[in-house]
XYZ file of C-alpha atoms in Angstrom:
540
model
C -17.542 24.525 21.155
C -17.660 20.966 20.287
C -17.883 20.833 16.431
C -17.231 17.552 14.011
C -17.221 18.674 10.061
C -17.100 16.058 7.503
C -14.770 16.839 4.149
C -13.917 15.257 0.725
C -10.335 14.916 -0.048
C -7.923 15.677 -2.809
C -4.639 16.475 -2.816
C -2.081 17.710 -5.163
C 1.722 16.010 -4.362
C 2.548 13.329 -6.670
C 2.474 9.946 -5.891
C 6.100 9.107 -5.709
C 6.745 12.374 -3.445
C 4.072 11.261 -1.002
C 5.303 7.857 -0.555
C 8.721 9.027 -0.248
C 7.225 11.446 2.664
C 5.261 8.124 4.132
C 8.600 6.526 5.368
C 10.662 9.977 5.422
C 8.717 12.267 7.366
C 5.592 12.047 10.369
C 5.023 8.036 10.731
C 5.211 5.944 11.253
C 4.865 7.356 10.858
C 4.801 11.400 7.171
C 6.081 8.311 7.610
C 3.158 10.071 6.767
C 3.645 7.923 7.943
C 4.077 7.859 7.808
C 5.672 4.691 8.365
C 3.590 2.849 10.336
C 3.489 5.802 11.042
C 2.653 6.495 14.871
C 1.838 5.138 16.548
C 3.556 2.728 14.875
C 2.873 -0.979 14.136
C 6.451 -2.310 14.003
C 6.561 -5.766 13.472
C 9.386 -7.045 14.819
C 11.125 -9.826 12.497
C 13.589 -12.386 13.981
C 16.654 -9.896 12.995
C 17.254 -7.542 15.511
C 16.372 -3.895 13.531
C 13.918 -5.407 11.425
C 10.647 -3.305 11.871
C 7.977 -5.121 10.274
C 4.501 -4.057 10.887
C 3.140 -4.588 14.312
C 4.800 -4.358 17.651
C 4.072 -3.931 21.207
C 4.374 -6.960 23.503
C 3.488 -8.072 27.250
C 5.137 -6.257 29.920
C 6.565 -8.686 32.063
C 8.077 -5.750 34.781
C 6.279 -2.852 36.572
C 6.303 0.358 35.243
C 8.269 3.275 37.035
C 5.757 5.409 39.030
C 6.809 8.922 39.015
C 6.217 12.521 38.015
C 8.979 13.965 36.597
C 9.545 18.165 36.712
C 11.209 20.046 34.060
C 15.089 20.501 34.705
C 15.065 24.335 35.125
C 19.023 24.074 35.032
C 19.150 23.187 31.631
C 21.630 24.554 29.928
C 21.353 25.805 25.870
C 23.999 26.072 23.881
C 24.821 29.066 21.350
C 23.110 28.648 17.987
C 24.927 28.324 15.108
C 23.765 27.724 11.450
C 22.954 24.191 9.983
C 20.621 22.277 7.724
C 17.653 19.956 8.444
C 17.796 16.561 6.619
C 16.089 13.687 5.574
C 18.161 10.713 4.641
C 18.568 9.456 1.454
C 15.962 11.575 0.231
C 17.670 14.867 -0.529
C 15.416 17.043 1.295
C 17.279 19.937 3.561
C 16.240 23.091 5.330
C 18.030 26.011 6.424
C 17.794 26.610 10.528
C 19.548 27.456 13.464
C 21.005 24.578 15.450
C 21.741 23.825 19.442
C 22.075 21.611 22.089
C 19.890 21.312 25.386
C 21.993 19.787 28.250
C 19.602 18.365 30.411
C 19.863 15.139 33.450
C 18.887 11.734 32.204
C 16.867 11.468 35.170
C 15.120 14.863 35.915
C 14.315 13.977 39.412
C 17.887 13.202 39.968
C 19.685 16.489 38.794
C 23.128 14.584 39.748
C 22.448 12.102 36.803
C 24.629 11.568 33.831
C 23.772 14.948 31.192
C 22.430 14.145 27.540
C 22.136 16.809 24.929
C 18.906 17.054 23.110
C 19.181 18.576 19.469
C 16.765 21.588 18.877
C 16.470 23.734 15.888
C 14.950 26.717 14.871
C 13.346 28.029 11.860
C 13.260 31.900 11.955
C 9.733 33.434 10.929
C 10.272 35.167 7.403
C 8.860 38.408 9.235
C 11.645 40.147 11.589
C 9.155 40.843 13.924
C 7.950 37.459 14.840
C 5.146 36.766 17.479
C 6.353 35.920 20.790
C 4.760 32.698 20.924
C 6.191 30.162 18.260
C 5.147 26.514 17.204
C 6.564 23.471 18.440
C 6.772 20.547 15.868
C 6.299 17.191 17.900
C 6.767 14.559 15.227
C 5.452 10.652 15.271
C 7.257 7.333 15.671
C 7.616 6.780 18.070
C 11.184 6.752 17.323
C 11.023 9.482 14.429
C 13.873 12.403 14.670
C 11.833 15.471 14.106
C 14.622 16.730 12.548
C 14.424 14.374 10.181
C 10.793 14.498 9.959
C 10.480 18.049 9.040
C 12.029 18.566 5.908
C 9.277 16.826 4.153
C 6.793 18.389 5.475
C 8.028 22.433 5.812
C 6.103 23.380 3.099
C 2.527 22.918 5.212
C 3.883 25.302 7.594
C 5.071 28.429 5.512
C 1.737 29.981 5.781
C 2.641 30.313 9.886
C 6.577 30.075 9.410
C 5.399 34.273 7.804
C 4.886 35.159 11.285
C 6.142 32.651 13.788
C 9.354 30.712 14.557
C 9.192 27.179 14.237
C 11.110 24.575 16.889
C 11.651 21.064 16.208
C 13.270 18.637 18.957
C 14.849 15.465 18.476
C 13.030 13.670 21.272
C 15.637 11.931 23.670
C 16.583 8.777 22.289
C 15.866 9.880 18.934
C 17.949 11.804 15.816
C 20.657 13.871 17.470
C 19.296 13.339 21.123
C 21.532 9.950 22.284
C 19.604 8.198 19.653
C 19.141 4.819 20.988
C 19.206 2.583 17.989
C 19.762 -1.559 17.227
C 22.127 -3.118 15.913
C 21.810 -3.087 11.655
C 19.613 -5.738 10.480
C 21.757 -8.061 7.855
C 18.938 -10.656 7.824
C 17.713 -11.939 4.135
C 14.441 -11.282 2.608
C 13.448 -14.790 3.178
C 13.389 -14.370 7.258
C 10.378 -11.569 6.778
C 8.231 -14.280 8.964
C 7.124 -13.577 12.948
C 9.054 -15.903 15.476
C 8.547 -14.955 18.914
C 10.919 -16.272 20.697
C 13.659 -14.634 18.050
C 11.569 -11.509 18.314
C 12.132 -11.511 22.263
C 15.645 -12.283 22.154
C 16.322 -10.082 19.592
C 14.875 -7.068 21.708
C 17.059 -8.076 24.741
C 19.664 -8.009 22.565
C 19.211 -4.530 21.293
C 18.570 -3.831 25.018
C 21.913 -4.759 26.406
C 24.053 -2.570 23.703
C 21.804 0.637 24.106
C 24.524 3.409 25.218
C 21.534 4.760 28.308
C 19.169 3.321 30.160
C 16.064 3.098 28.315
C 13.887 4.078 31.486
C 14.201 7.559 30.704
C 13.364 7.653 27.636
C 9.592 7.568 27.769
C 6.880 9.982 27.246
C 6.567 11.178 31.111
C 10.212 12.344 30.612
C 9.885 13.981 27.288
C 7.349 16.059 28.051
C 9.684 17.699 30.674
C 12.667 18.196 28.475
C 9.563 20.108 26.310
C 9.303 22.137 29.148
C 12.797 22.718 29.966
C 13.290 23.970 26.488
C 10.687 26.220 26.614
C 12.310 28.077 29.976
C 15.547 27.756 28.150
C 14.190 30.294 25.031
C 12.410 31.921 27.449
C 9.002 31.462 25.671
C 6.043 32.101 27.869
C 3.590 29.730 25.392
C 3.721 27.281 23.144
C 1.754 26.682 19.531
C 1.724 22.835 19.297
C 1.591 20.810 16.598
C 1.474 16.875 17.424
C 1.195 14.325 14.545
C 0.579 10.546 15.234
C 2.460 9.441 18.191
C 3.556 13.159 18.749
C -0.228 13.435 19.481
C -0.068 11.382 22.838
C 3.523 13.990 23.817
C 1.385 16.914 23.122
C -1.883 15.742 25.168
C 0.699 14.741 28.040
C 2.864 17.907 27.793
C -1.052 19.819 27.988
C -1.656 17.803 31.464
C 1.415 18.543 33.089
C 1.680 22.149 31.767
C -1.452 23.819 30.999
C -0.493 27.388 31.409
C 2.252 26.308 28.753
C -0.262 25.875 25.731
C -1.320 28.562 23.843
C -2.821 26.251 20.656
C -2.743 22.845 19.774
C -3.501 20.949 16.538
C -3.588 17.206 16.963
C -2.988 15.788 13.429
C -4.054 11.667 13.606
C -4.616 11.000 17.185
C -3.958 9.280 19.956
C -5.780 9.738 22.623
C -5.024 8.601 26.118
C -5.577 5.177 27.432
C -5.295 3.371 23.823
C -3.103 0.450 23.682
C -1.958 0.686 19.742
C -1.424 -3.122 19.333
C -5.024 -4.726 19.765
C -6.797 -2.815 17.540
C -3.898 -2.243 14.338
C -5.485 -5.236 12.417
C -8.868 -4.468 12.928
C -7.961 -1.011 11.535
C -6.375 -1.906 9.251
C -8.259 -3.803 7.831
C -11.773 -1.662 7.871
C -9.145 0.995 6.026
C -8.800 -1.816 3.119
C -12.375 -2.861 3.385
C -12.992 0.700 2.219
C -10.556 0.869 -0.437
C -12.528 -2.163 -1.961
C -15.838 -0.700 -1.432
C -14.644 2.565 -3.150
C -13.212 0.309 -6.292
C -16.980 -1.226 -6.219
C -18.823 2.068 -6.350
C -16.314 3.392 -9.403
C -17.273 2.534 -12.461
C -13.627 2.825 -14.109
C -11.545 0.708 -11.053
C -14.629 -1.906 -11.142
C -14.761 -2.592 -14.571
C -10.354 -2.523 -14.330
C -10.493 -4.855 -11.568
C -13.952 -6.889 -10.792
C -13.970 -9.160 -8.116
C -10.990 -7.073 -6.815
C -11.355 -8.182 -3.227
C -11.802 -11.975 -3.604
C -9.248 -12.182 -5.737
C -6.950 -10.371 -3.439
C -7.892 -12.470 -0.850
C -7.043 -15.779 -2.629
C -3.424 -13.900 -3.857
C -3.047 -13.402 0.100
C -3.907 -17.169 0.758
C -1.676 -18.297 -1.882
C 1.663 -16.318 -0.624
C 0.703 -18.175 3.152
C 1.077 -21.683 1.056
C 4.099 -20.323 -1.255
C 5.515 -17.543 -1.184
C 7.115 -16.047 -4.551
C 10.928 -15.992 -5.783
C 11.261 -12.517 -7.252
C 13.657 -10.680 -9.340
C 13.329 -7.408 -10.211
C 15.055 -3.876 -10.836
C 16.205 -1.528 -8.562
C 15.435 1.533 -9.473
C 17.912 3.565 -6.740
C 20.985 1.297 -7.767
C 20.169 0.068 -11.127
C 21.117 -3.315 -10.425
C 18.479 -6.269 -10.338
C 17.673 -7.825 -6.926
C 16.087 -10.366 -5.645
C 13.325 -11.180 -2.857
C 10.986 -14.314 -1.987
C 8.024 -12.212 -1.927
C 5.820 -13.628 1.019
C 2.009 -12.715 2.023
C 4.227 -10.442 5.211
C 5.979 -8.420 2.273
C 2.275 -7.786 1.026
C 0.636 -7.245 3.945
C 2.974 -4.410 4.980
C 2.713 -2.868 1.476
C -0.759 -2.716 1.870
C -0.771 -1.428 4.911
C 1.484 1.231 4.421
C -0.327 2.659 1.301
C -3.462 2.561 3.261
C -1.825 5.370 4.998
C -2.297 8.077 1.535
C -5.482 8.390 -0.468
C -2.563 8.306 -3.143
C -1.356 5.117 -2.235
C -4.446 3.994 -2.350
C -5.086 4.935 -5.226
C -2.865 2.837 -6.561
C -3.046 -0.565 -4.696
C -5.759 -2.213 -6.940
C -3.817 -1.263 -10.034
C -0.427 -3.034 -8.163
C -2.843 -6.371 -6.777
C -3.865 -6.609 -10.103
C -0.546 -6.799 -12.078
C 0.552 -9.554 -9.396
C -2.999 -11.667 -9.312
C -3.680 -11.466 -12.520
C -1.048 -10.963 -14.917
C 1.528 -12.428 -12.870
C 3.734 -9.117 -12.351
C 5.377 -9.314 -9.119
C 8.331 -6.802 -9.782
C 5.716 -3.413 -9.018
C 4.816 -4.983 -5.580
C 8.248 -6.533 -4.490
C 9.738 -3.091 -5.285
C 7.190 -1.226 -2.883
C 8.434 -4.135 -0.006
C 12.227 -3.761 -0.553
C 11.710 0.077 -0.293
C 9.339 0.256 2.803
C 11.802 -2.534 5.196
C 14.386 -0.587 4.305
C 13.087 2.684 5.354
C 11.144 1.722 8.143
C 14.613 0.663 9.542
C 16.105 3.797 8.486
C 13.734 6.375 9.972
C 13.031 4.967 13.745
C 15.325 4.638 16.692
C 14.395 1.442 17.974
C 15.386 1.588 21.537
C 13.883 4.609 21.856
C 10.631 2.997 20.331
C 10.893 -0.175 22.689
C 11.172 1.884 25.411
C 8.232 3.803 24.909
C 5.681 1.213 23.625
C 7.147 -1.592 26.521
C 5.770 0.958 29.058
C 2.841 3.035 27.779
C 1.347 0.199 25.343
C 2.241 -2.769 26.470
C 0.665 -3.195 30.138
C -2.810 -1.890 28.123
C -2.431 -4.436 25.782
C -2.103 -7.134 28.044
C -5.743 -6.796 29.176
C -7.544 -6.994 25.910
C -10.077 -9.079 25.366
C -11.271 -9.243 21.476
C -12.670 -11.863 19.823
C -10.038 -14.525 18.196
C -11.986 -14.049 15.782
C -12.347 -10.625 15.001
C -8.248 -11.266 13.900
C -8.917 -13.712 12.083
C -10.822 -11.869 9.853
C -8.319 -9.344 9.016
C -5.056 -9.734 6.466
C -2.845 -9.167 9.399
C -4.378 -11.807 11.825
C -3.131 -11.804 15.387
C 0.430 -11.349 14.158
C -0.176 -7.885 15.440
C -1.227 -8.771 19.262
C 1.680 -12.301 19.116
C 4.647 -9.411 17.956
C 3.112 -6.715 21.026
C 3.580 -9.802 23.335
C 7.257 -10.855 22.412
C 8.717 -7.789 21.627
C 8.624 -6.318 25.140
C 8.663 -9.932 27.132
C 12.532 -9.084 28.535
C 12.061 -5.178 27.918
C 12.133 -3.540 31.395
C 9.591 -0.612 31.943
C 10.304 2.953 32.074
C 9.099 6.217 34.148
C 5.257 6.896 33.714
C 3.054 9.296 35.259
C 0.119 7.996 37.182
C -2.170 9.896 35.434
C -0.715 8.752 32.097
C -3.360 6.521 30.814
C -6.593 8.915 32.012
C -8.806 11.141 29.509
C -7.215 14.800 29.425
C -9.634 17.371 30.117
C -8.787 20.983 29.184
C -10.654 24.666 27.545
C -7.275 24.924 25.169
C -8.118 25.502 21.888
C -7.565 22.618 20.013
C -7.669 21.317 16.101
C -8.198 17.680 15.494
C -7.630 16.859 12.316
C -8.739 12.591 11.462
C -8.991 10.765 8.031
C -11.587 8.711 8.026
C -10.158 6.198 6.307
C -6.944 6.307 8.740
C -5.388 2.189 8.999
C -4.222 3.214 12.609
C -5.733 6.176 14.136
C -9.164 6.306 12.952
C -11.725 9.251 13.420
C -13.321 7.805 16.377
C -10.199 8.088 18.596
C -10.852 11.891 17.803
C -14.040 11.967 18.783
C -13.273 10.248 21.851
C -11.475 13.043 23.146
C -14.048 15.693 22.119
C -16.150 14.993 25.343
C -13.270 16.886 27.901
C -12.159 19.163 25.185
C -15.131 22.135 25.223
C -12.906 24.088 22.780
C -12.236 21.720 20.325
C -12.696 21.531 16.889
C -12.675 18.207 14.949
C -12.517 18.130 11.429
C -12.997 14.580 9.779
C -11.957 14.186 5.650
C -13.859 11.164 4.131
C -11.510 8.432 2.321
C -8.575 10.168 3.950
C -6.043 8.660 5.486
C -2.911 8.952 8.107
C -2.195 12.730 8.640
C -3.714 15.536 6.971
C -1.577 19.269 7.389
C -0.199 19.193 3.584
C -3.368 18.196 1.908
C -5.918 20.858 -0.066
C -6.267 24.250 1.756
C -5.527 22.553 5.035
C -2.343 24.515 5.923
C -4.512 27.801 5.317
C -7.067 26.827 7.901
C -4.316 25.710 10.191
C -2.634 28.869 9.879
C -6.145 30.547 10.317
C -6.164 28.654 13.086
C -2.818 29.579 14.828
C -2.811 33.189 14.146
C -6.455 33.572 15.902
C -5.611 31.309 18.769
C -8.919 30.066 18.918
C -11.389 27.378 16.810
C -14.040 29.704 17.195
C -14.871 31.469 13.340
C -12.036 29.447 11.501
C -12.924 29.200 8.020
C -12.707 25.935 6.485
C -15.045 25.595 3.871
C -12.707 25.353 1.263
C -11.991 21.919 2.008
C -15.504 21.115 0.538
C -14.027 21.490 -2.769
C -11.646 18.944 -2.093
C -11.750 15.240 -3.353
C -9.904 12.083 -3.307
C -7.742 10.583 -5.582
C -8.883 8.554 -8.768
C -7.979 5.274 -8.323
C -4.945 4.308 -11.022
C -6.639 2.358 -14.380
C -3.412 1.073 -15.366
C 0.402 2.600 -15.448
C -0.505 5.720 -16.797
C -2.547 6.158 -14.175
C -6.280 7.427 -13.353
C -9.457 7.329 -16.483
C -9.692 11.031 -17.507
């Protein structure tokens, strides 16, 4: 049952929660994002934890051939009480809290032990189902621990009846993370250099506390697997956002039997290099936006000519960028930033990510084209670099994207030109070649990169409006997936589990273990967010 239904959105978080969830939670990405979100897009900048927007280099070393098995001796600690946070955000959960022991290199059972961090959120019902969810969060580089807060409230619906269990992915969170050295770098360095981008990568590379090579998807998959023996769980409900999209598909290939459900929430499928196509993306995302301003009466007659004159604002931060002061509103004090077209170009991208950052972008170009008011748009780039380098391990990223993304990217061939008709140009493709040009390559399956076929029932949920995983990677997988269902929300964007009814039909969903029947037509009364008029937001 191959089915594609096409929604209108609306959603009912505020604005400011939702952006707080786009660096906090899923990315990168919520990091909704997600930061950049998923998949990611981390730029690198010429400081060494500086994730910009953009990232996955050349791979300069061969890949590790190998299929890895999951380590049936791993050993689980007792559970004990704790709480699930986000930083600096104030969101915590209840759960129950333990440590997987597993080998850093499952095919060598002698190798050096890591513990992985797992949780578990008890079903409100005492007499839970036997076959819980598994929360595989995005990045990559995201601690799912960190991810979930957020986001818990989508899932209450199947938390009534099921257990919930959230892994820090090795390399990630609690699980070794492997992290960089803290960025001190100024504002005015937020520029692409790739020979500081390489360095700065080796660099990060030499203090890592593990060897990187283990730390890729092939390997996480296992320690998936191992976890699941450990609780003695015979199947698995998955949910995969973003980058925890391409886990999920993998962990499906290698353990079939293991899958009971699967939703696949913005996704990757197998085979896509995310590096070529991020400007492109992106870019059709904001070509949308401005087509939706057109086509309302209110944010055309707010803002006419909305795209040419962001254009020429973009063009005018290349020749000079802007010396900024403005107020802080976490510390209070005023700061200051030299506001360059980078700092707007990841803004822009990362509200692309919400239909309610969207919603208000035009309002935010405006003040700074027209009237001159920077301080709106410089506060949105001080808070997104400093939580894109708060919410990803970047080791752990480099080591995936170096071996999974990289070689992919190395073979495209798109037009020149095609980038240089997008706000993000070829930074994109320049930051995917430096970032990885020292980075050595990690275990991958041989299979890795091939289409996944499968009868699992499987969700896909897609926004068509996504900046970096766009519908048609969903429908690409549709073909090998007889028992899919995709459902695709017009003028949506990254991720879609909180928004509307959704977490109804996903429950629906889980609790019948198959696509078949589910009832989703109450996402036809959703719709998308007005677009803001001015600070008070949206014409009634």
């Amino acid at each position: 049952m191959a089915l594609r239904f096409s929604l209108k959105w609306n959603t009912a978080d505020s604005i400011g929660m939702y952006i707080k969830q786009t660096y906090q939670s899923i990315c990168c990405t919520v990091s909704s994002k997600l930061l950049a979100l998923v998949t990611n897009a981390c730029l690198r900048m010429p400081s060494v934890n500086s994730l910009m927007f953009v990232s996955f280099p050349i791979l300069l070393l061969l890949a590790i051939a190998s299929v890895a098995t999951a380590d049936s001796d791993a050993e689980l600690s007792a559970w004990n009480s704790c709480s699930l946070k986000t930083p600096d955000n104030g969101f915590s959960v209840p759960a129950e809290c333990a440590y997987l022991k597993v080998a850093t290199d499952p095919t060598n059972p002698s190798s050096d032990k890591i513990d992985l961090h797992v949780a578990k959120i008890p079903a409100s019902n005492r007499n839970a189902e036997a076959d819980p969810l598994l929360f595989i969060t995005g990045g990559p580089g995201q601690a799912a621990s960190e991810s979930w807060p957020p986001i818990q409230a989508a899932f209450q619906k199947v938390l009534k009846n099921r257990d919930v269990y959230v892994i820090d992915q090795r390399g990630t969170g609690l699980s070794n993370k492997l992290e960089c050295p803290e960025d001190n770098s100024p504002d005015d360095v937020f520029v692409f250099d790739a020979e500081l981008t390489a360095q700065t990568a080796l660099a990060c590379y030499k203090q890592l506390p593990s060897d990187p090579r283990f730390y890729t998807t092939s390997i996480a998959v296992t320690d998936l697997e191992s976890l699941r023996l450990a609780v003695d769980v015979k199947q698995w409900n998955i949910y995969g956002v973003s980058y925890g999209t391409r886990v999920a598909l993998h962990y499906l290939r290698r353990y079939p039997d293991s899958v009971r459900t699967m939703t696949l929430d913005a996704v990757v499928p197998p085979g896509v290099a995310l590096g070529p196509g991020i400007s492109i993306d992106a870019q059709n995302a904001l070509d949308r936006m401005f087509e939706r301003c057109v086509s309302d009466n209110h944010c055309n007659s707010a803002f006419p000519g909305l795209k040419q004159d962001t254009l020429r604002f973009l063009d005018n931060l290349r020749e000079k960028p802007e010396e900024i002061r403005f107020e802080n509103f976490e510390t209070g004090s005023l700061d200051t930033i030299r506001l360059s077209v980078h700092h707007v170009s990841l803004t822009m991208r990362i509200l692309s990510y919400s239909s309610h950052g969207v919603s208000i972008l035009p309002y935010l170009l405006h003040e700074a084209y027209a009237n001159r008011n920077f301080a709106p748009l410089a506060r949105q780039a001080a808070l997104q670099r400093n939580q894109l380098t708060q919410t990803l391990a970047t080791g752990m990223h480099n080591a995936i994207i170096c071996t999974e993304d990289a070689p992919l990217a190395r073979n495209d061939t798109s037009n020149p030109a095609e980038y240089a008709n997008t706000y993000l140009g070829d930074t994109p493709l320049k930051a995917l070649k430096a970032n990885c040009t020292h980075w050595p390559a990690g275990v991958i399956d041989l299979d890795f990169h091939e289409q996944v076929t499968s009868d699992a029932q499987i969700l896909i949920l897609s926004g068509s409006a996504d900046p970096v995983t766009p519908d048609t990677y969903g429908e690409r997988l549709m073909a090998n997936l007889p028992n899919a269902l995709h459902i695709v929300n017009p003028n949506q964007g990254h991720v879609q589990i909180a928004l509307g009814c959704m977490p109804t039909v996903f429950a629906s969903f889980v609790n019948r273990g198959a696509t078949r029947d589910v009832d989703y037509g109450c996402l036809e009364r959703l719709r998308v967010e007005p677009f803001f008029i001015d600070a008070n937001g949206p014409r009634p």
